[in-house]
């Protein structure tokens, strides 16, 4: 039985990855950030399953800012594979909490690499890098060779973690790889990301609990996929014979406006009656033309996204509406 160690296990990707690995008969160990109300939402079901919790799934509270809190569960797990997913993952928030973002998202990755390097049995290491490392790229689509030139504090912190992952691979012989992930969504997406914010608002408007939806730049474009497809990519990347970086993306661009129209339509509402834009939600810098080329992941790993943009938004709206 293989053992995996996941940081950020309670996040969107961490929870889907846990389900995937348990289905593949892994023993899964994970760290999550302790919340004052003690609740784990995305892992609630697995945590209450007596056949899984403390049998093949082990959870420990830890903080990326506190190396010792990670070292103990990591050494106990003695993993074959580490998936480093924990991060301050909101780009907009990174402009308000620059230092924290660099500490958690940038230095946090270095902390994990250093702890991994010192384990008696060398594990394989996955770093959740981001398309934000490319900033506003001059050429599209982006691939593994696109120059790193971030324009946001979050992107800069991820660029640091990405390069450190390469340095540990090259200089310390760690099987360490970057998955350069483009946007991916699901009903488990954090509430402040644009897809979930829109889908939640649609349900609230439908139920009469909300009267309008205030967004930032609705002309912004992204390459949006589904989180289930991306965690499958993470796993495939760590099974490859050699440590290499991979872009995971759909290769298709959509506008925030497209999400608005799909989501309101799915609930039988006219978006024009409810949606407005406000400067407060515009960002000081917002990457443009960010669209990935997943050709290498397809060629080398046999990976390709299976869930479409339209299916993803439909699933997200459905999850917000009353049963
Ligand atoms: P997510 O839902 O925000 O999950 C991140 C997890 O990290 C959360 O559970 C969070 O806990 C935890 N965390 C934050 N600060 C921490 C700290 N100081 N110590 C310990 N844990 C901490 O993000 P995701 O969408 O699953 O993404 C997974 C990873 O992929 C992230 O590194 C993200 O930056 C990266 N990524 C995501 C996308 C995407 O589109 N989803 C694209 C590119 C890259 P709290 O809930 O307590 O904050
Ligand atoms: N969050 C948010 N809220 N975004 C809005 C809004 C709004 O009200 N209105 C427009 N947008 C635009 C943002 O300016 C951005 O252009 C786009 O919608 C997507 O924003 P987010 O959903 O917050 O995601 P992101 O692209 O900034 O970051 C996500 O993807 C990155 C990979 O490209 C995060 O998951 C990052 O962690 C990830 O690295």
Short mmCIF file of C-alpha atoms and ligand atoms in Angstrom, two decimals:
data_model
loop_
_atom_site.label_atom_id
_atom_site.label_comp_id
_atom_site.label_asym_id
_atom_site.label_seq_id
_atom_site.Cartn_x
_atom_site.Cartn_y
_atom_site.Cartn_z
CA UNK A 1 0.00 0.00 0.00
CA UNK A 2 1.43 3.38 -1.04
CA UNK A 3 1.38 6.26 1.43
CA UNK A 4 0.63 9.84 0.41
CA UNK A 5 1.00 13.07 2.39
CA UNK A 6 -1.20 15.99 1.34
CA UNK A 7 -0.89 19.57 2.57
CA UNK A 8 -4.05 21.65 2.24
CA UNK A 9 -6.03 18.39 2.37
CA UNK A 10 -9.26 20.21 3.32
CA UNK A 11 -9.07 22.54 0.31
CA UNK A 12 -10.87 22.00 -2.99
CA UNK A 13 -8.09 19.97 -4.62
CA UNK A 14 -6.95 18.27 -1.41
CA UNK A 15 -10.37 16.75 -0.83
CA UNK A 16 -10.76 15.46 -4.41
CA UNK A 17 -7.22 14.13 -4.41
CA UNK A 18 -7.89 12.31 -1.13
CA UNK A 19 -10.91 10.58 -2.67
CA UNK A 20 -8.88 9.63 -5.75
CA UNK A 21 -5.98 8.20 -3.75
CA UNK A 22 -8.22 6.29 -1.32
CA UNK A 23 -9.93 4.73 -4.34
CA UNK A 24 -6.47 3.66 -5.54
CA UNK A 25 -5.85 1.99 -2.16
CA UNK A 26 -3.41 4.55 -0.83
CA UNK A 27 -3.02 5.29 2.85
CA UNK A 28 -3.58 9.06 2.96
CA UNK A 29 -2.10 11.40 5.56
CA UNK A 30 -2.96 15.07 5.46
CA UNK A 31 -2.46 18.33 7.26
CA UNK A 32 -5.11 21.03 7.51
CA UNK A 33 -5.17 24.45 9.11
CA UNK A 34 -7.01 24.39 12.41
CA UNK A 35 -10.24 26.43 12.31
CA UNK A 36 -11.64 27.97 15.49
CA UNK A 37 -15.00 26.21 14.97
CA UNK A 38 -13.20 22.91 14.36
CA UNK A 39 -15.19 21.98 11.27
CA UNK A 40 -13.83 20.35 8.12
CA UNK A 41 -16.36 20.84 5.36
CA UNK A 42 -14.89 19.11 2.32
CA UNK A 43 -13.69 16.08 4.28
CA UNK A 44 -16.71 15.78 6.56
CA UNK A 45 -18.06 12.70 4.87
CA UNK A 46 -14.77 10.79 4.90
CA UNK A 47 -14.10 11.89 8.47
CA UNK A 48 -17.36 10.36 9.63
CA UNK A 49 -16.76 7.08 7.81
CA UNK A 50 -15.45 4.60 10.43
CA UNK A 51 -14.10 2.33 7.70
CA UNK A 52 -11.86 5.14 6.43
CA UNK A 53 -11.06 7.64 9.16
CA UNK A 54 -8.02 6.58 11.21
CA UNK A 55 -7.87 3.39 9.11
CA UNK A 56 -6.61 4.68 5.76
CA UNK A 57 -7.10 8.42 6.26
CA UNK A 58 -5.16 10.30 8.94
CA UNK A 59 -5.51 14.03 9.56
CA UNK A 60 -3.34 16.38 11.61
CA UNK A 61 -3.65 20.11 12.23
CA UNK A 62 -0.55 22.01 11.15
CA UNK A 63 0.45 25.39 9.80
CA UNK A 64 2.82 26.14 6.94
CA UNK A 65 4.27 28.89 9.11
CA UNK A 66 5.34 26.35 11.71
CA UNK A 67 7.82 23.79 10.34
CA UNK A 68 7.72 21.65 13.49
CA UNK A 69 3.95 21.24 13.22
CA UNK A 70 4.48 19.72 9.75
CA UNK A 71 7.62 17.72 10.50
CA UNK A 72 6.01 15.44 13.10
CA UNK A 73 3.04 14.16 11.01
CA UNK A 74 5.26 14.06 7.92
CA UNK A 75 7.85 11.83 9.59
CA UNK A 76 5.12 9.63 11.04
CA UNK A 77 3.57 9.23 7.60
CA UNK A 78 6.90 8.36 5.91
CA UNK A 79 5.18 8.95 2.57
CA UNK A 80 6.02 7.65 -0.88
CA UNK A 81 4.42 10.76 -2.37
CA UNK A 82 3.94 14.32 -1.12
CA UNK A 83 1.35 16.62 -2.69
CA UNK A 84 2.01 20.17 -1.56
CA UNK A 85 -1.30 21.96 -2.14
CA UNK A 86 -1.64 24.28 0.87
CA UNK A 87 -1.39 27.95 0.04
CA UNK A 88 -2.94 31.36 0.39
CA UNK A 89 -4.58 30.77 -2.95
CA UNK A 90 -6.59 33.97 -3.58
CA UNK A 91 -4.89 36.28 -6.07
CA UNK A 92 -6.99 39.34 -5.15
CA UNK A 93 -6.24 38.85 -1.42
CA UNK A 94 -2.53 38.64 -2.20
CA UNK A 95 -2.55 42.40 -2.95
CA UNK A 96 -3.85 43.08 0.56
CA UNK A 97 -1.75 40.47 2.40
CA UNK A 98 1.46 40.55 0.42
CA UNK A 99 3.79 39.44 3.18
CA UNK A 100 1.54 36.62 4.39
CA UNK A 101 1.11 35.37 0.82
CA UNK A 102 4.87 35.27 0.27
CA UNK A 103 5.43 33.52 3.60
CA UNK A 104 2.70 30.91 3.21
CA UNK A 105 2.69 30.34 -0.55
CA UNK A 106 6.37 30.97 -1.30
CA UNK A 107 8.36 30.12 1.82
CA UNK A 108 5.83 27.40 2.70
CA UNK A 109 6.85 25.49 -0.42
CA UNK A 110 10.51 25.79 0.49
CA UNK A 111 9.76 24.54 3.99
CA UNK A 112 8.08 21.43 2.58
CA UNK A 113 10.91 20.78 0.12
CA UNK A 114 13.48 21.01 2.91
CA UNK A 115 11.50 18.69 5.17
CA UNK A 116 11.01 16.24 2.28
CA UNK A 117 14.72 16.23 1.44
CA UNK A 118 15.59 15.21 4.99
CA UNK A 119 13.24 12.24 5.20
CA UNK A 120 15.10 8.91 5.49
CA UNK A 121 13.15 7.48 2.53
CA UNK A 122 13.14 10.01 -0.31
CA UNK A 123 9.53 10.75 -1.40
CA UNK A 124 8.21 11.99 -4.72
CA UNK A 125 7.14 15.63 -4.41
CA UNK A 126 4.38 17.52 -6.24
CA UNK A 127 4.22 21.32 -6.04
CA UNK A 128 0.93 22.98 -7.04
CA UNK A 129 2.28 25.76 -9.21
CA UNK A 130 0.05 28.16 -11.12
CA UNK A 131 -0.48 29.86 -14.45
CA UNK A 132 -0.09 33.06 -12.41
CA UNK A 133 3.70 32.57 -12.65
CA UNK A 134 3.45 33.67 -16.31
CA UNK A 135 1.87 37.04 -15.49
CA UNK A 136 0.48 38.63 -18.66
CA UNK A 137 2.39 36.53 -21.19
CA UNK A 138 3.42 37.85 -24.57
CA UNK A 139 2.53 34.64 -26.37
CA UNK A 140 -0.43 32.28 -26.13
CA UNK A 141 -1.02 29.51 -25.31
CA UNK A 142 1.47 29.03 -22.46
CA UNK A 143 3.44 25.84 -21.96
CA UNK A 144 6.31 24.53 -19.84
CA UNK A 145 8.80 26.77 -21.69
CA UNK A 146 6.91 30.08 -21.30
CA UNK A 147 9.02 32.68 -19.42
CA UNK A 148 8.16 33.20 -15.76
CA UNK A 149 7.15 36.85 -15.24
CA UNK A 150 4.47 37.20 -12.54
CA UNK A 151 2.47 40.42 -12.13
CA UNK A 152 0.72 39.65 -8.82
CA UNK A 153 2.12 38.97 -5.32
CA UNK A 154 0.53 35.50 -5.43
CA UNK A 155 2.11 34.79 -8.81
CA UNK A 156 5.45 35.94 -7.48
CA UNK A 157 5.20 33.67 -4.42
CA UNK A 158 4.26 30.71 -6.67
CA UNK A 159 7.17 31.54 -8.99
CA UNK A 160 9.50 31.30 -5.97
CA UNK A 161 8.06 27.90 -5.00
CA UNK A 162 8.22 26.72 -8.62
CA UNK A 163 11.86 27.64 -9.05
CA UNK A 164 12.77 26.17 -5.64
CA UNK A 165 11.11 22.91 -6.70
CA UNK A 166 13.35 22.89 -9.78
CA UNK A 167 16.42 23.69 -7.65
CA UNK A 168 15.70 20.83 -5.25
CA UNK A 169 15.20 18.51 -8.22
CA UNK A 170 18.45 19.52 -9.87
CA UNK A 171 20.72 19.97 -6.88
CA UNK A 172 19.39 17.61 -4.24
CA UNK A 173 18.18 14.79 -6.49
CA UNK A 174 14.62 15.01 -5.13
CA UNK A 175 11.94 13.63 -7.46
CA UNK A 176 10.24 17.04 -7.36
CA UNK A 177 7.86 18.35 -9.98
CA UNK A 178 5.66 21.35 -10.68
CA UNK A 179 2.14 20.96 -11.96
CA UNK A 180 1.54 24.34 -13.60
CA UNK A 181 -2.19 24.48 -12.99
CA UNK A 182 -4.60 26.73 -14.81
CA UNK A 183 -7.92 27.64 -13.12
CA UNK A 184 -10.03 24.70 -12.04
CA UNK A 185 -13.34 24.81 -10.26
CA UNK A 186 -16.01 22.68 -8.60
CA UNK A 187 -18.79 22.94 -6.01
CA UNK A 188 -15.98 22.79 -3.41
CA UNK A 189 -14.34 25.98 -4.69
CA UNK A 190 -13.78 28.70 -2.07
CA UNK A 191 -16.66 31.19 -1.94
CA UNK A 192 -14.57 34.20 -2.99
CA UNK A 193 -13.45 32.81 -6.34
CA UNK A 194 -15.47 34.13 -9.22
CA UNK A 195 -17.15 30.88 -10.38
CA UNK A 196 -18.45 29.98 -6.92
CA UNK A 197 -19.34 33.58 -6.11
CA UNK A 198 -21.55 33.72 -9.21
CA UNK A 199 -23.16 30.31 -8.67
CA UNK A 200 -23.90 31.03 -5.01
CA UNK A 201 -25.40 34.39 -5.90
CA UNK A 202 -27.63 32.83 -8.54
CA UNK A 203 -29.07 30.43 -5.95
CA UNK A 204 -29.48 33.21 -3.37
CA UNK A 205 -31.24 35.47 -5.89
CA UNK A 206 -33.50 32.61 -6.94
CA UNK A 207 -34.43 32.03 -3.30
CA UNK A 208 -35.06 35.75 -2.72
CA UNK A 209 -32.17 36.08 -0.25
CA UNK A 210 -30.09 38.39 -2.47
CA UNK A 211 -31.10 41.15 -4.88
CA UNK A 212 -27.93 41.75 -6.90
CA UNK A 213 -24.50 40.38 -7.76
CA UNK A 214 -21.58 42.80 -7.72
CA UNK A 215 -18.53 41.70 -9.68
CA UNK A 216 -15.24 43.11 -10.86
CA UNK A 217 -14.08 42.88 -14.46
CA UNK A 218 -16.55 40.63 -16.28
CA UNK A 219 -14.51 40.84 -19.50
CA UNK A 220 -11.61 39.01 -17.75
CA UNK A 221 -10.78 35.69 -19.39
CA UNK A 222 -9.43 32.47 -17.99
CA UNK A 223 -8.83 28.85 -18.96
CA UNK A 224 -11.29 27.10 -16.62
CA UNK A 225 -11.38 23.34 -16.03
CA UNK A 226 -12.79 21.00 -13.36
CA UNK A 227 -10.82 20.15 -10.19
CA UNK A 228 -11.45 16.40 -10.54
CA UNK A 229 -9.55 16.37 -13.84
CA UNK A 230 -6.64 18.33 -12.35
CA UNK A 231 -6.09 16.11 -9.31
CA UNK A 232 -5.95 13.14 -11.69
CA UNK A 233 -3.19 15.02 -13.50
CA UNK A 234 -1.30 15.55 -10.24
CA UNK A 235 -1.31 11.83 -9.54
CA UNK A 236 -0.29 10.91 -13.10
CA UNK A 237 2.59 13.40 -12.96
CA UNK A 238 4.03 11.69 -9.87
CA UNK A 239 3.75 8.23 -11.49
CA UNK A 240 5.88 9.29 -14.48
CA UNK A 241 9.32 7.72 -14.77
CA UNK A 242 11.22 11.02 -14.63
CA UNK A 243 10.65 14.22 -12.62
CA UNK A 244 9.38 16.84 -15.07
CA UNK A 245 7.08 19.86 -14.95
CA UNK A 246 3.67 19.72 -16.64
CA UNK A 247 1.06 22.28 -17.67
CA UNK A 248 -2.50 21.23 -16.81
CA UNK A 249 -5.08 23.28 -18.72
CA UNK A 250 -8.00 22.93 -21.10
CA UNK A 251 -6.56 25.17 -23.84
CA UNK A 252 -9.88 27.07 -24.04
CA UNK A 253 -10.56 30.66 -23.01
CA UNK A 254 -13.85 31.91 -21.54
CA UNK A 255 -14.96 35.24 -20.08
CA UNK A 256 -16.35 35.85 -16.61
CA UNK A 257 -19.39 37.12 -18.54
CA UNK A 258 -19.83 33.61 -20.02
CA UNK A 259 -20.09 32.17 -16.49
CA UNK A 260 -22.66 34.83 -15.58
CA UNK A 261 -24.82 34.01 -18.58
CA UNK A 262 -24.60 30.22 -18.14
CA UNK A 263 -25.26 30.31 -14.41
CA UNK A 264 -28.25 32.67 -14.53
CA UNK A 265 -29.70 30.76 -17.46
CA UNK A 266 -29.37 27.46 -15.58
CA UNK A 267 -31.60 28.90 -12.85
CA UNK A 268 -34.06 30.48 -15.31
CA UNK A 269 -33.04 34.07 -14.43
CA UNK A 270 -32.22 37.10 -16.60
CA UNK A 271 -28.69 38.19 -15.55
CA UNK A 272 -29.21 41.73 -16.82
CA UNK A 273 -31.61 42.44 -13.97
CA UNK A 274 -29.11 41.55 -11.26
CA UNK A 275 -25.46 41.95 -12.24
CA UNK A 276 -23.32 45.08 -11.97
CA UNK A 277 -19.60 45.79 -11.85
CA UNK A 278 -17.81 47.77 -9.15
CA UNK A 279 -14.24 49.04 -8.94
CA UNK A 280 -13.79 47.43 -5.52
CA UNK A 281 -13.52 44.00 -7.21
CA UNK A 282 -11.14 45.07 -9.98
CA UNK A 283 -7.52 44.14 -9.33
CA UNK A 284 -4.47 46.43 -9.53
CA UNK A 285 -3.07 43.92 -12.05
CA UNK A 286 -4.94 41.06 -13.68
CA UNK A 287 -3.27 38.69 -16.15
CA UNK A 288 -4.64 38.70 -19.71
CA UNK A 289 -4.78 35.96 -22.33
CA UNK A 290 -3.89 33.23 -19.85
CA UNK A 291 -4.58 29.99 -21.66
CA UNK A 292 -2.59 26.81 -21.33
CA UNK A 293 -1.25 24.30 -23.80
CA UNK A 294 -1.61 20.85 -22.18
CA UNK A 295 0.02 19.00 -25.11
CA UNK A 296 2.93 17.66 -23.05
CA UNK A 297 0.63 16.26 -20.33
CA UNK A 298 -1.42 14.59 -23.05
CA UNK A 299 1.59 13.18 -24.91
CA UNK A 300 3.62 12.01 -21.90
CA UNK A 301 0.96 11.22 -19.29
CA UNK A 302 -2.07 10.51 -21.45
CA UNK A 303 -3.91 13.24 -19.50
CA UNK A 304 -6.69 15.34 -20.89
CA UNK A 305 -9.62 17.14 -19.30
CA UNK A 306 -12.89 15.21 -19.44
CA UNK A 307 -15.33 17.69 -17.90
CA UNK A 308 -16.29 20.71 -20.01
CA UNK A 309 -16.62 24.33 -18.90
CA UNK A 310 -20.39 24.16 -19.42
CA UNK A 311 -20.70 20.94 -17.36
CA UNK A 312 -18.62 22.47 -14.57
CA UNK A 313 -20.78 25.58 -14.26
CA UNK A 314 -23.98 23.51 -14.50
CA UNK A 315 -22.75 21.23 -11.68
CA UNK A 316 -21.80 24.24 -9.55
CA UNK A 317 -25.18 25.95 -9.97
CA UNK A 318 -27.01 22.68 -9.26
CA UNK A 319 -25.02 22.18 -6.05
CA UNK A 320 -26.14 25.60 -4.77
CA UNK A 321 -29.83 25.19 -5.54
CA UNK A 322 -32.07 23.47 -2.98
CA UNK A 323 -32.41 19.71 -3.55
P1 LIG B 1 -7.77 26.02 -1.63
O1 LIG B 1 -9.13 25.41 -1.73
O2 LIG B 1 -7.64 27.45 -1.23
O3 LIG B 1 -6.93 25.11 -0.62
C1 LIG B 1 -5.76 25.54 -0.02
C2 LIG B 1 -5.69 24.97 1.38
O4 LIG B 1 -4.49 25.46 2.00
C3 LIG B 1 -6.88 25.41 2.27
O5 LIG B 1 -7.44 24.28 2.89
C4 LIG B 1 -6.21 26.33 3.27
O6 LIG B 1 -6.79 26.31 4.55
C5 LIG B 1 -4.80 25.76 3.35
N1 LIG B 1 -3.89 26.73 3.94
C6 LIG B 1 -3.83 28.07 3.70
N2 LIG B 1 -2.90 28.63 4.49
C7 LIG B 1 -2.37 27.65 5.23
C8 LIG B 1 -1.37 27.61 6.24
N3 LIG B 1 -0.72 28.71 6.65
N4 LIG B 1 -1.08 26.41 6.82
C9 LIG B 1 -1.73 25.29 6.44
N5 LIG B 1 -2.69 25.27 5.49
C10 LIG B 1 -3.00 26.43 4.90
O7 LIG B 1 -6.98 25.86 -3.00
P2 LIG B 1 -7.21 24.79 -4.17
O8 LIG B 1 -8.09 25.39 -5.19
O9 LIG B 1 -7.52 23.48 -3.58
O10 LIG B 1 -5.75 24.77 -4.82
C11 LIG B 1 -4.77 23.85 -4.37
C12 LIG B 1 -3.39 24.42 -4.69
O11 LIG B 1 -3.28 24.62 -6.10
C13 LIG B 1 -3.09 25.77 -4.06
O12 LIG B 1 -1.73 25.80 -3.74
C14 LIG B 1 -3.39 26.77 -5.15
O13 LIG B 1 -2.64 27.95 -4.98
C15 LIG B 1 -2.94 25.99 -6.36
N6 LIG B 1 -3.63 26.34 -7.61
C16 LIG B 1 -4.98 26.27 -7.66
C17 LIG B 1 -5.62 26.58 -8.85
C18 LIG B 1 -7.12 26.54 -8.94
O14 LIG B 1 -7.64 27.05 -9.96
N7 LIG B 1 -7.84 25.95 -8.01
C19 LIG B 1 -4.87 26.92 -9.98
C20 LIG B 1 -3.49 26.99 -9.87
C21 LIG B 1 -2.87 26.66 -8.67
P3 LIG B 1 -7.89 27.41 4.97
O15 LIG B 1 -9.17 26.90 4.40
O16 LIG B 1 -7.81 27.42 6.45
O17 LIG B 1 -7.47 28.72 4.36
N1 LIG B 2 -12.66 36.54 -7.24
C1 LIG B 2 -13.28 37.39 -8.08
N2 LIG B 2 -14.37 38.07 -7.64
N3 LIG B 2 -12.82 37.51 -9.35
C2 LIG B 2 -13.48 38.33 -10.18
C3 LIG B 2 -14.61 39.07 -9.79
C4 LIG B 2 -15.07 38.93 -8.44
O1 LIG B 2 -16.04 39.55 -8.02
N4 LIG B 2 -15.03 39.78 -10.86
C5 LIG B 2 -14.22 39.51 -11.88
N5 LIG B 2 -13.27 38.65 -11.48
C6 LIG B 2 -12.17 38.13 -12.31
C7 LIG B 2 -10.78 38.28 -11.67
O2 LIG B 2 -10.30 39.63 -11.79
C8 LIG B 2 -9.99 37.30 -12.52
O3 LIG B 2 -9.64 37.89 -13.75
C9 LIG B 2 -11.02 36.19 -12.81
O4 LIG B 2 -12.31 36.74 -12.49
C10 LIG B 2 -10.81 34.92 -11.99
O5 LIG B 2 -10.68 35.27 -10.63
P1 LIG B 2 -10.61 34.15 -9.47
O6 LIG B 2 -11.76 33.23 -9.58
O7 LIG B 2 -10.43 34.87 -8.18
O8 LIG B 2 -9.33 33.30 -9.87
P2 LIG B 2 -7.84 33.74 -10.29
O9 LIG B 2 -7.69 33.49 -11.76
O10 LIG B 2 -7.51 35.09 -9.81
O11 LIG B 2 -6.96 32.72 -9.46
C11 LIG B 2 -7.25 31.32 -9.45
O12 LIG B 2 -6.58 30.69 -10.51
C12 LIG B 2 -5.15 30.73 -10.44
C13 LIG B 2 -4.60 30.01 -11.67
O13 LIG B 2 -4.70 30.83 -12.78
C14 LIG B 2 -6.81 30.79 -8.08
O14 LIG B 2 -7.29 29.48 -7.95
C15 LIG B 2 -5.32 30.77 -7.93
O15 LIG B 2 -4.95 30.08 -6.73
C16 LIG B 2 -4.73 30.04 -9.15
O16 LIG B 2 -3.34 29.97 -9.07
#
